[in-house]
mmCIF file with all atom_site columns, C-alpha atoms in Angstrom:
data_model
loop_
_atom_site.group_PDB
_atom_site.id
_atom_site.type_symbol
_atom_site.label_atom_id
_atom_site.label_alt_id
_atom_site.label_comp_id
_atom_site.label_asym_id
_atom_site.label_entity_id
_atom_site.label_seq_id
_atom_site.pdbx_PDB_ins_code
_atom_site.Cartn_x
_atom_site.Cartn_y
_atom_site.Cartn_z
_atom_site.occupancy
_atom_site.B_iso_or_equiv
_atom_site.pdbx_formal_charge
_atom_site.auth_seq_id
_atom_site.auth_comp_id
_atom_site.auth_asym_id
_atom_site.auth_atom_id
_atom_site.pdbx_PDB_model_num
ATOM 1   C CA . MET X 1 1   ? 24.684 26.176 -38.616 1.00 42.00 ? 741 MET X CA 1
ATOM 2   C CA . ALA X 1 2   ? 26.413 29.624 -39.568 1.00 49.00 ? 742 ALA X CA 1
ATOM 3   C CA . ALA X 1 3   ? 25.292 32.598 -37.649 1.00 48.00 ? 743 ALA X CA 1
ATOM 4   C CA . ASP X 1 4   ? 23.932 35.573 -39.675 1.00 57.00 ? 744 ASP X CA 1
ATOM 5   C CA . ALA X 1 5   ? 26.323 38.336 -40.315 1.00 64.00 ? 745 ALA X CA 1
ATOM 6   C CA . GLY X 1 6   ? 24.057 40.761 -38.353 1.00 79.00 ? 746 GLY X CA 1
ATOM 7   C CA . THR X 1 7   ? 23.618 38.866 -35.597 1.00 87.00 ? 747 THR X CA 1
ATOM 8   C CA . VAL X 1 8   ? 25.697 37.878 -32.293 1.00 93.00 ? 748 VAL X CA 1
ATOM 9   C CA . ARG X 1 9   ? 25.164 35.661 -29.190 1.00 94.00 ? 749 ARG X CA 1
ATOM 10  C CA . VAL X 1 10  ? 23.412 37.791 -26.401 1.00 95.00 ? 750 VAL X CA 1
ATOM 11  C CA . ASP X 1 11  ? 25.904 36.674 -23.733 1.00 94.00 ? 751 ASP X CA 1
ATOM 12  C CA . VAL X 1 12  ? 28.776 37.822 -25.872 1.00 95.00 ? 752 VAL X CA 1
ATOM 13  C CA . TRP X 1 13  ? 27.071 41.219 -26.590 1.00 95.00 ? 753 TRP X CA 1
ATOM 14  C CA . ILE X 1 14  ? 26.165 42.036 -22.852 1.00 94.00 ? 754 ILE X CA 1
ATOM 15  C CA . TRP X 1 15  ? 29.869 41.138 -21.968 1.00 95.00 ? 755 TRP X CA 1
ATOM 16  C CA . SER X 1 16  ? 31.172 43.320 -24.796 1.00 95.00 ? 756 SER X CA 1
ATOM 17  C CA . VAL X 1 17  ? 29.228 46.389 -23.997 1.00 94.00 ? 757 VAL X CA 1
ATOM 18  C CA . ARG X 1 18  ? 30.131 46.013 -20.230 1.00 93.00 ? 758 ARG X CA 1
ATOM 19  C CA . LEU X 1 19  ? 26.632 45.092 -18.832 1.00 93.00 ? 759 LEU X CA 1
ATOM 20  C CA . THR X 1 20  ? 28.469 42.154 -16.962 1.00 93.00 ? 760 THR X CA 1
ATOM 21  C CA . LYS X 1 21  ? 32.026 41.918 -15.779 1.00 93.00 ? 761 LYS X CA 1
ATOM 22  C CA . THR X 1 22  ? 32.764 38.546 -17.487 1.00 94.00 ? 762 THR X CA 1
ATOM 23  C CA . ARG X 1 23  ? 31.439 36.371 -20.168 1.00 93.00 ? 763 ARG X CA 1
ATOM 24  C CA . SER X 1 24  ? 30.828 33.561 -17.856 1.00 94.00 ? 764 SER X CA 1
ATOM 25  C CA . ALA X 1 25  ? 28.767 35.711 -15.670 1.00 94.00 ? 765 ALA X CA 1
ATOM 26  C CA . ALA X 1 26  ? 26.812 36.826 -18.727 1.00 94.00 ? 766 ALA X CA 1
ATOM 27  C CA . ALA X 1 27  ? 26.097 33.197 -19.658 1.00 94.00 ? 767 ALA X CA 1
ATOM 28  C CA . SER X 1 28  ? 25.162 32.437 -16.093 1.00 95.00 ? 768 SER X CA 1
ATOM 29  C CA . ALA X 1 29  ? 22.674 35.404 -15.975 1.00 94.00 ? 769 ALA X CA 1
ATOM 30  C CA . CYS X 1 30  ? 20.963 34.106 -19.142 1.00 94.00 ? 770 CYS X CA 1
ATOM 31  C CA . ARG X 1 31  ? 20.726 30.555 -17.705 1.00 95.00 ? 771 ARG X CA 1
ATOM 32  C CA . ALA X 1 32  ? 19.349 31.744 -14.331 1.00 94.00 ? 772 ALA X CA 1
ATOM 33  C CA . GLY X 1 33  ? 16.725 33.863 -16.419 1.00 93.00 ? 773 GLY X CA 1
ATOM 34  C CA . HIS X 1 34  ? 17.967 37.220 -15.662 1.00 94.00 ? 774 HIS X CA 1
ATOM 35  C CA . VAL X 1 35  ? 18.260 38.330 -19.305 1.00 95.00 ? 775 VAL X CA 1
ATOM 36  C CA . ARG X 1 36  ? 15.307 39.056 -21.503 1.00 95.00 ? 776 ARG X CA 1
ATOM 37  C CA . VAL X 1 37  ? 15.123 39.868 -25.178 1.00 95.00 ? 777 VAL X CA 1
ATOM 38  C CA . ASN X 1 38  ? 12.060 41.501 -26.277 1.00 94.00 ? 778 ASN X CA 1
ATOM 39  C CA . GLY X 1 39  ? 10.259 40.231 -23.248 1.00 92.00 ? 779 GLY X CA 1
ATOM 40  C CA . GLU X 1 40  ? 11.323 36.447 -23.243 1.00 94.00 ? 780 GLU X CA 1
ATOM 41  C CA . ARG X 1 41  ? 13.797 34.785 -21.353 1.00 95.00 ? 781 ARG X CA 1
ATOM 42  C CA . VAL X 1 42  ? 16.662 33.528 -23.503 1.00 94.00 ? 782 VAL X CA 1
ATOM 43  C CA . LYS X 1 43  ? 19.567 31.094 -23.485 1.00 94.00 ? 783 LYS X CA 1
ATOM 44  C CA . PRO X 1 44  ? 23.146 32.299 -23.788 1.00 94.00 ? 784 PRO X CA 1
ATOM 45  C CA . ALA X 1 45  ? 23.196 31.445 -27.495 1.00 94.00 ? 785 ALA X CA 1
ATOM 46  C CA . HIS X 1 46  ? 20.238 33.409 -28.517 1.00 95.00 ? 786 HIS X CA 1
ATOM 47  C CA . PRO X 1 47  ? 21.104 35.646 -31.610 1.00 94.00 ? 787 PRO X CA 1
ATOM 48  C CA . LEU X 1 48  ? 20.881 39.345 -31.047 1.00 94.00 ? 788 LEU X CA 1
ATOM 49  C CA . ARG X 1 49  ? 20.031 41.922 -33.760 1.00 93.00 ? 789 ARG X CA 1
ATOM 50  C CA . PRO X 1 50  ? 19.849 45.669 -33.962 1.00 93.00 ? 790 PRO X CA 1
ATOM 51  C CA . GLY X 1 51  ? 16.701 46.970 -32.494 1.00 93.00 ? 791 GLY X CA 1
ATOM 52  C CA . ASP X 1 52  ? 16.292 44.258 -29.830 1.00 94.00 ? 792 ASP X CA 1
ATOM 53  C CA . ARG X 1 53  ? 15.464 45.280 -26.394 1.00 95.00 ? 793 ARG X CA 1
ATOM 54  C CA . VAL X 1 54  ? 17.546 43.633 -23.805 1.00 95.00 ? 794 VAL X CA 1
ATOM 55  C CA . ARG X 1 55  ? 16.658 43.379 -20.080 1.00 95.00 ? 795 ARG X CA 1
ATOM 56  C CA . VAL X 1 56  ? 19.385 42.527 -17.666 1.00 95.00 ? 796 VAL X CA 1
ATOM 57  C CA . ARG X 1 57  ? 19.276 42.082 -13.989 1.00 92.00 ? 797 ARG X CA 1
ATOM 58  C CA . ASN X 1 58  ? 22.629 42.239 -12.515 1.00 87.00 ? 798 ASN X CA 1
ATOM 59  C CA . ALA X 1 59  ? 24.156 43.114 -9.137  1.00 80.00 ? 799 ALA X CA 1
ATOM 60  C CA . GLY X 1 60  ? 20.559 44.150 -7.736  1.00 80.00 ? 800 GLY X CA 1
ATOM 61  C CA . ARG X 1 61  ? 19.935 46.620 -10.661 1.00 86.00 ? 801 ARG X CA 1
ATOM 62  C CA . GLU X 1 62  ? 17.884 46.187 -13.720 1.00 91.00 ? 802 GLU X CA 1
ATOM 63  C CA . ARG X 1 63  ? 19.220 47.686 -16.978 1.00 92.00 ? 803 ARG X CA 1
ATOM 64  C CA . VAL X 1 64  ? 17.083 48.084 -20.039 1.00 94.00 ? 804 VAL X CA 1
ATOM 65  C CA . VAL X 1 65  ? 18.837 48.789 -23.161 1.00 95.00 ? 805 VAL X CA 1
ATOM 66  C CA . VAL X 1 66  ? 18.002 48.817 -26.921 1.00 95.00 ? 806 VAL X CA 1
ATOM 67  C CA . VAL X 1 67  ? 20.683 47.423 -29.258 1.00 94.00 ? 807 VAL X CA 1
ATOM 68  C CA . SER X 1 68  ? 21.900 49.997 -31.745 1.00 94.00 ? 808 SER X CA 1
ATOM 69  C CA . ARG X 1 69  ? 25.086 48.358 -32.804 1.00 92.00 ? 809 ARG X CA 1
ATOM 70  C CA . ILE X 1 70  ? 26.432 44.598 -32.899 1.00 93.00 ? 810 ILE X CA 1
ATOM 71  C CA . ILE X 1 71  ? 29.898 44.030 -31.655 1.00 93.00 ? 811 ILE X CA 1
ATOM 72  C CA . ARG X 1 72  ? 31.641 40.836 -30.994 1.00 90.00 ? 812 ARG X CA 1
ATOM 73  C CA . LYS X 1 73  ? 34.852 41.897 -28.906 1.00 93.00 ? 813 LYS X CA 1
ATOM 74  C CA . ARG X 1 74  ? 34.734 43.609 -25.467 1.00 93.00 ? 814 ARG X CA 1
ATOM 75  C CA . VAL X 1 75  ? 35.442 47.544 -26.091 1.00 92.00 ? 815 VAL X CA 1
ATOM 76  C CA . GLY X 1 76  ? 35.992 50.552 -23.864 1.00 92.00 ? 816 GLY X CA 1
ATOM 77  C CA . ALA X 1 77  ? 33.257 52.140 -21.930 1.00 91.00 ? 817 ALA X CA 1
ATOM 78  C CA . PRO X 1 78  ? 33.226 55.212 -24.214 1.00 93.00 ? 818 PRO X CA 1
ATOM 79  C CA . VAL X 1 79  ? 32.709 53.025 -27.361 1.00 92.00 ? 819 VAL X CA 1
ATOM 80  C CA . ALA X 1 80  ? 30.367 50.565 -25.527 1.00 92.00 ? 820 ALA X CA 1
ATOM 81  C CA . VAL X 1 81  ? 27.775 53.217 -24.682 1.00 92.00 ? 821 VAL X CA 1
ATOM 82  C CA . GLU X 1 82  ? 27.572 53.923 -28.537 1.00 92.00 ? 822 GLU X CA 1
ATOM 83  C CA . CYS X 1 83  ? 26.307 50.346 -28.971 1.00 92.00 ? 823 CYS X CA 1
ATOM 84  C CA . TYR X 1 84  ? 23.105 50.785 -27.280 1.00 94.00 ? 824 TYR X CA 1
ATOM 85  C CA . SER X 1 85  ? 20.512 53.157 -25.979 1.00 93.00 ? 825 SER X CA 1
ATOM 86  C CA . ASP X 1 86  ? 19.585 53.044 -22.154 1.00 92.00 ? 826 ASP X CA 1
ATOM 87  C CA . HIS X 1 87  ? 16.127 52.982 -21.101 1.00 92.00 ? 827 HIS X CA 1
ATOM 88  C CA . SER X 1 88  ? 16.969 51.795 -17.451 1.00 89.00 ? 828 SER X CA 1
ATOM 89  C CA . PRO X 1 89  ? 14.924 53.025 -14.460 1.00 87.00 ? 829 PRO X CA 1
ATOM 90  C CA . PRO X 1 90  ? 16.933 55.461 -12.483 1.00 86.00 ? 830 PRO X CA 1
ATOM 91  C CA . PRO X 1 91  ? 18.915 53.900 -9.503  1.00 78.00 ? 831 PRO X CA 1
ATOM 92  C CA . PRO X 1 92  ? 17.498 54.103 -6.029  1.00 71.00 ? 832 PRO X CA 1
ATOM 93  C CA . PRO X 1 93  ? 18.706 57.223 -4.081  1.00 73.00 ? 833 PRO X CA 1
ATOM 94  C CA . ARG X 1 94  ? 21.551 56.929 -1.867  1.00 66.00 ? 834 ARG X CA 1
ATOM 95  C CA . GLU X 1 95  ? 19.427 57.891 1.426   1.00 63.00 ? 835 GLU X CA 1
ATOM 96  C CA . ALA X 1 96  ? 17.087 54.751 0.489   1.00 56.00 ? 836 ALA X CA 1
ATOM 97  C CA . VAL X 1 97  ? 20.006 52.364 0.586   1.00 55.00 ? 837 VAL X CA 1
ATOM 98  C CA . ALA X 1 98  ? 20.999 51.586 4.275   1.00 54.00 ? 838 ALA X CA 1
ATOM 99  C CA . PRO X 1 99  ? 24.761 51.975 4.904   1.00 54.00 ? 839 PRO X CA 1
ATOM 100 C CA . ALA X 1 100 ? 26.240 48.754 5.950   1.00 57.00 ? 840 ALA X CA 1
ATOM 101 C CA . GLY X 1 101 ? 28.201 48.345 9.207   1.00 51.00 ? 841 GLY X CA 1
ATOM 102 C CA . ARG X 1 102 ? 27.061 51.643 10.697  1.00 58.00 ? 842 ARG X CA 1
ATOM 103 C CA . ARG X 1 103 ? 24.964 51.833 13.990  1.00 54.00 ? 843 ARG X CA 1
ATOM 104 C CA . ASP X 1 104 ? 24.064 54.395 16.598  1.00 65.00 ? 844 ASP X CA 1
ATOM 105 C CA . ARG X 1 105 ? 26.322 54.356 19.556  1.00 69.00 ? 845 ARG X CA 1
ATOM 106 C CA . GLY X 1 106 ? 24.878 52.124 22.203  1.00 60.00 ? 846 GLY X CA 1
ATOM 107 C CA . ALA X 1 107 ? 22.843 50.142 19.861  1.00 73.00 ? 847 ALA X CA 1
ATOM 108 C CA . GLY X 1 108 ? 23.532 46.444 19.313  1.00 77.00 ? 848 GLY X CA 1
ATOM 109 C CA . ARG X 1 109 ? 25.194 44.043 21.643  1.00 81.00 ? 849 ARG X CA 1
ATOM 110 C CA . PRO X 1 110 ? 25.376 45.388 25.193  1.00 76.00 ? 850 PRO X CA 1
ATOM 111 C CA . THR X 1 111 ? 28.726 45.979 26.805  1.00 81.00 ? 851 THR X CA 1
ATOM 112 C CA . LYS X 1 112 ? 30.006 43.961 29.813  1.00 87.00 ? 852 LYS X CA 1
ATOM 113 C CA . ARG X 1 113 ? 29.169 46.988 31.914  1.00 85.00 ? 853 ARG X CA 1
ATOM 114 C CA . ASP X 1 114 ? 25.675 47.115 30.522  1.00 77.00 ? 854 ASP X CA 1
ATOM 115 C CA . ARG X 1 115 ? 25.198 43.393 31.022  1.00 80.00 ? 855 ARG X CA 1
ATOM 116 C CA . ARG X 1 116 ? 26.149 43.766 34.763  1.00 88.00 ? 856 ARG X CA 1
ATOM 117 C CA . GLU X 1 117 ? 23.719 46.521 35.119  1.00 84.00 ? 857 GLU X CA 1
ATOM 118 C CA . MET X 1 118 ? 20.999 44.625 33.777  1.00 82.00 ? 858 MET X CA 1
ATOM 119 C CA . GLU X 1 119 ? 21.756 41.571 36.057  1.00 87.00 ? 859 GLU X CA 1
ATOM 120 C CA . ARG X 1 120 ? 21.860 43.968 39.130  1.00 86.00 ? 860 ARG X CA 1
ATOM 121 C CA . LEU X 1 121 ? 18.423 45.461 38.088  1.00 84.00 ? 861 LEU X CA 1
ATOM 122 C CA . ARG X 1 122 ? 16.956 42.021 37.396  1.00 82.00 ? 862 ARG X CA 1
ATOM 123 C CA . GLY X 1 123 ? 18.115 40.803 40.969  1.00 79.00 ? 863 GLY X CA 1
ATOM 124 C CA . MET X 1 124 ? 20.389 38.166 39.441  1.00 72.00 ? 864 MET X CA 1
ATOM 125 C CA . ASP X 1 125 ? 23.315 39.461 41.206  1.00 65.00 ? 865 ASP X CA 1
ATOM 126 C CA . GLY X 1 126 ? 25.383 36.102 42.191  1.00 61.00 ? 866 GLY X CA 1
ATOM 127 C CA . GLY X 1 127 ? 26.841 37.749 45.178  1.00 59.00 ? 867 GLY X CA 1
ATOM 128 C CA . PRO X 1 128 ? 30.617 38.282 46.032  1.00 59.00 ? 868 PRO X CA 1
ATOM 129 C CA . ARG X 1 129 ? 32.856 36.932 43.318  1.00 59.00 ? 869 ARG X CA 1
ATOM 130 C CA . GLY X 1 130 ? 34.696 33.772 43.768  1.00 52.00 ? 870 GLY X CA 1
ATOM 131 C CA . GLY X 1 131 ? 32.823 32.108 46.460  1.00 49.00 ? 871 GLY X CA 1
ATOM 132 C CA . THR X 1 132 ? 29.781 29.829 46.487  1.00 54.00 ? 872 THR X CA 1
ATOM 133 C CA . SER X 1 133 ? 28.572 30.359 50.030  1.00 49.00 ? 873 SER X CA 1
#
């Protein structure tokens, strides 16, 4: 079955316009149900035409784009943005995203000094070290 001249596979297109990093990631996203065309979940080989609305969930963010031009080869970012019009919701503000790996001083696991102080306060002091008298 020959493909129409004005269509391209959805996984190839979302990879070509840089919505995913690799073509295999684009195909995996389609199989996992993270890609919708005109509101319907699609397989990687689904034909895509100009005017189709593509919704891609990737890396914790949802992108909603309308296809304006069909391309089959991966292109640079300036050319890629000309192939679709972006209708994505704005990303969450940076303040809403908690920074990873940062904590207040003193929060988290207690130090050895803190543990000794807690044991002393609880009355769990084992007496002098080194002996069991």
